[in-house]
Amino acid sequence: MKILLTNDDGVFAPGIITLSSFLVSSGHQCTVVAPDRERSSVGHAITLHRPLRMWQIPAGPYTAECSVYACDGTPSDCVVLALEEAVPSPAMVVSGINRGPNLGDDLTYSGTVSAAMEGVILGCSAMAVSLNCNEKEPEHYYETAAAVAVSLLDFLRDSPQAPGVLLNVNVPNLPLHLVKGVKITRKGVRLYEGKVTRLKDPSGRDYFWVSGRPEDQLVEGSDVWAVANGFVSVTPVHMDMTHFPSIETLTSGGAEKVNFK
Ligand code: MN
């Protein structure tokens, strides 16, 4: 398959380098177009008010079979530029492997998932891949996530997804033999305790950190539940965010008769 590979951790992040080498050794034609620096949590932003640059970089840590471009924009900028300038009509846009999970509502903040969304909006099949690791863990099993991604690509080649649907894949941070299998999941609920921390700068003025401890609602069948139980979570994400039942309740409830004149 001809694959456009991108991420939001930057072009030299270990996740994207590992995935590119697994893709190439599985016979895929892989072109990387990724941000020149960390762009995590930028969501679906695109750059409209300054010029963008994209340049080819020497293979470096990548295998020589892989063409690699850096871009000074966001992950979604990378997809837009790549599809016009570097990889027209790929069979698949793959984003990742992200350092850390993209579970629950966090997928709306995620540059990783947004890059896959951009691919879907532009008419491509797309998959986002994230490793459920954190900074405190000594081992980050990117090879596990790369092996899972390659196997899912093989499956998708024979079973393409409906237009407008991307797969949000989250992989437990475990050696491959300890992963229990794949669960097809729904978006779960992950809330953050203590999301805003107020501190003082050296001048005594307040400043703030947005972070917090994730608190998952481990409902069976959700993405957070699957990875917490050692499964790969595969959530089909649809671009149409319309809440269809509310069309009926709003209409029959008189919302179209609101008087504003
Ligand atoms: Mn990231």
Short mmCIF file of N, CA, C and O and ligand atoms in Angstrom, two decimals, residues 7-10 38-41 97-102 110-112 130, ligand 1:
data_model
loop_
_atom_site.label_atom_id
_atom_site.label_comp_id
_atom_site.label_asym_id
_atom_site.label_seq_id
_atom_site.Cartn_x
_atom_site.Cartn_y
_atom_site.Cartn_z
N ASN A 7 2.38 12.44 12.17
CA ASN A 7 2.19 12.32 13.62
C ASN A 7 2.04 13.74 14.21
O ASN A 7 1.98 14.71 13.44
N ASP A 8 1.99 13.81 15.53
CA ASP A 8 2.03 15.14 16.16
C ASP A 8 3.18 15.28 17.15
O ASP A 8 3.35 16.33 17.76
N ASP A 9 3.99 14.24 17.31
CA ASP A 9 5.14 14.30 18.22
C ASP A 9 6.39 14.81 17.53
O ASP A 9 7.43 14.99 18.19
N GLY A 10 6.31 15.02 16.22
CA GLY A 10 7.47 15.52 15.48
C GLY A 10 8.13 14.42 14.67
O GLY A 10 8.05 13.23 15.00
N GLU A 38 7.51 19.02 18.15
CA GLU A 38 6.35 18.50 18.89
C GLU A 38 5.14 19.40 18.65
O GLU A 38 5.21 20.62 18.81
N ARG A 39 4.02 18.78 18.27
CA ARG A 39 2.77 19.52 18.05
C ARG A 39 1.60 18.84 18.74
O ARG A 39 0.46 18.93 18.26
N SER A 40 1.88 18.13 19.83
CA SER A 40 0.81 17.44 20.53
C SER A 40 -0.22 18.44 21.06
O SER A 40 0.14 19.56 21.42
N SER A 41 -1.46 18.02 21.08
CA SER A 41 -2.60 18.80 21.62
C SER A 41 -2.95 20.04 20.81
O SER A 41 -3.63 20.91 21.32
N ILE A 97 3.13 6.57 15.57
CA ILE A 97 2.49 6.12 16.80
C ILE A 97 2.65 7.22 17.84
O ILE A 97 3.78 7.62 18.15
N ASN A 98 1.52 7.68 18.38
CA ASN A 98 1.61 8.75 19.36
C ASN A 98 2.20 8.26 20.67
O ASN A 98 1.93 7.14 21.12
N ARG A 99 3.01 9.16 21.29
CA ARG A 99 3.52 8.90 22.64
C ARG A 99 2.41 9.25 23.62
O ARG A 99 2.18 10.41 23.92
N GLY A 100 1.66 8.25 24.06
CA GLY A 100 0.55 8.45 24.98
C GLY A 100 -0.77 8.14 24.30
O GLY A 100 -0.86 8.14 23.08
N PRO A 101 -1.80 7.88 25.13
CA PRO A 101 -3.08 7.45 24.57
C PRO A 101 -3.89 8.60 23.99
O PRO A 101 -3.67 9.76 24.32
N ASN A 102 -4.86 8.26 23.14
CA ASN A 102 -5.89 9.20 22.71
C ASN A 102 -7.23 8.54 22.91
O ASN A 102 -7.77 7.89 22.01
N SER A 110 -6.47 15.98 20.13
CA SER A 110 -5.29 15.27 19.63
C SER A 110 -4.90 15.71 18.23
O SER A 110 -5.70 15.66 17.29
N GLY A 111 -3.65 16.10 18.07
CA GLY A 111 -3.11 16.33 16.73
C GLY A 111 -3.01 15.04 15.94
O GLY A 111 -3.18 15.02 14.73
N THR A 112 -2.71 13.95 16.65
CA THR A 112 -2.60 12.63 16.00
C THR A 112 -3.91 12.24 15.33
O THR A 112 -3.95 11.88 14.16
N SER A 130 -2.03 5.13 18.70
CA SER A 130 -1.43 5.71 19.90
C SER A 130 -1.02 4.60 20.85
O SER A 130 -1.71 3.57 20.95
MN MN B 1 1.54 13.52 20.61
#
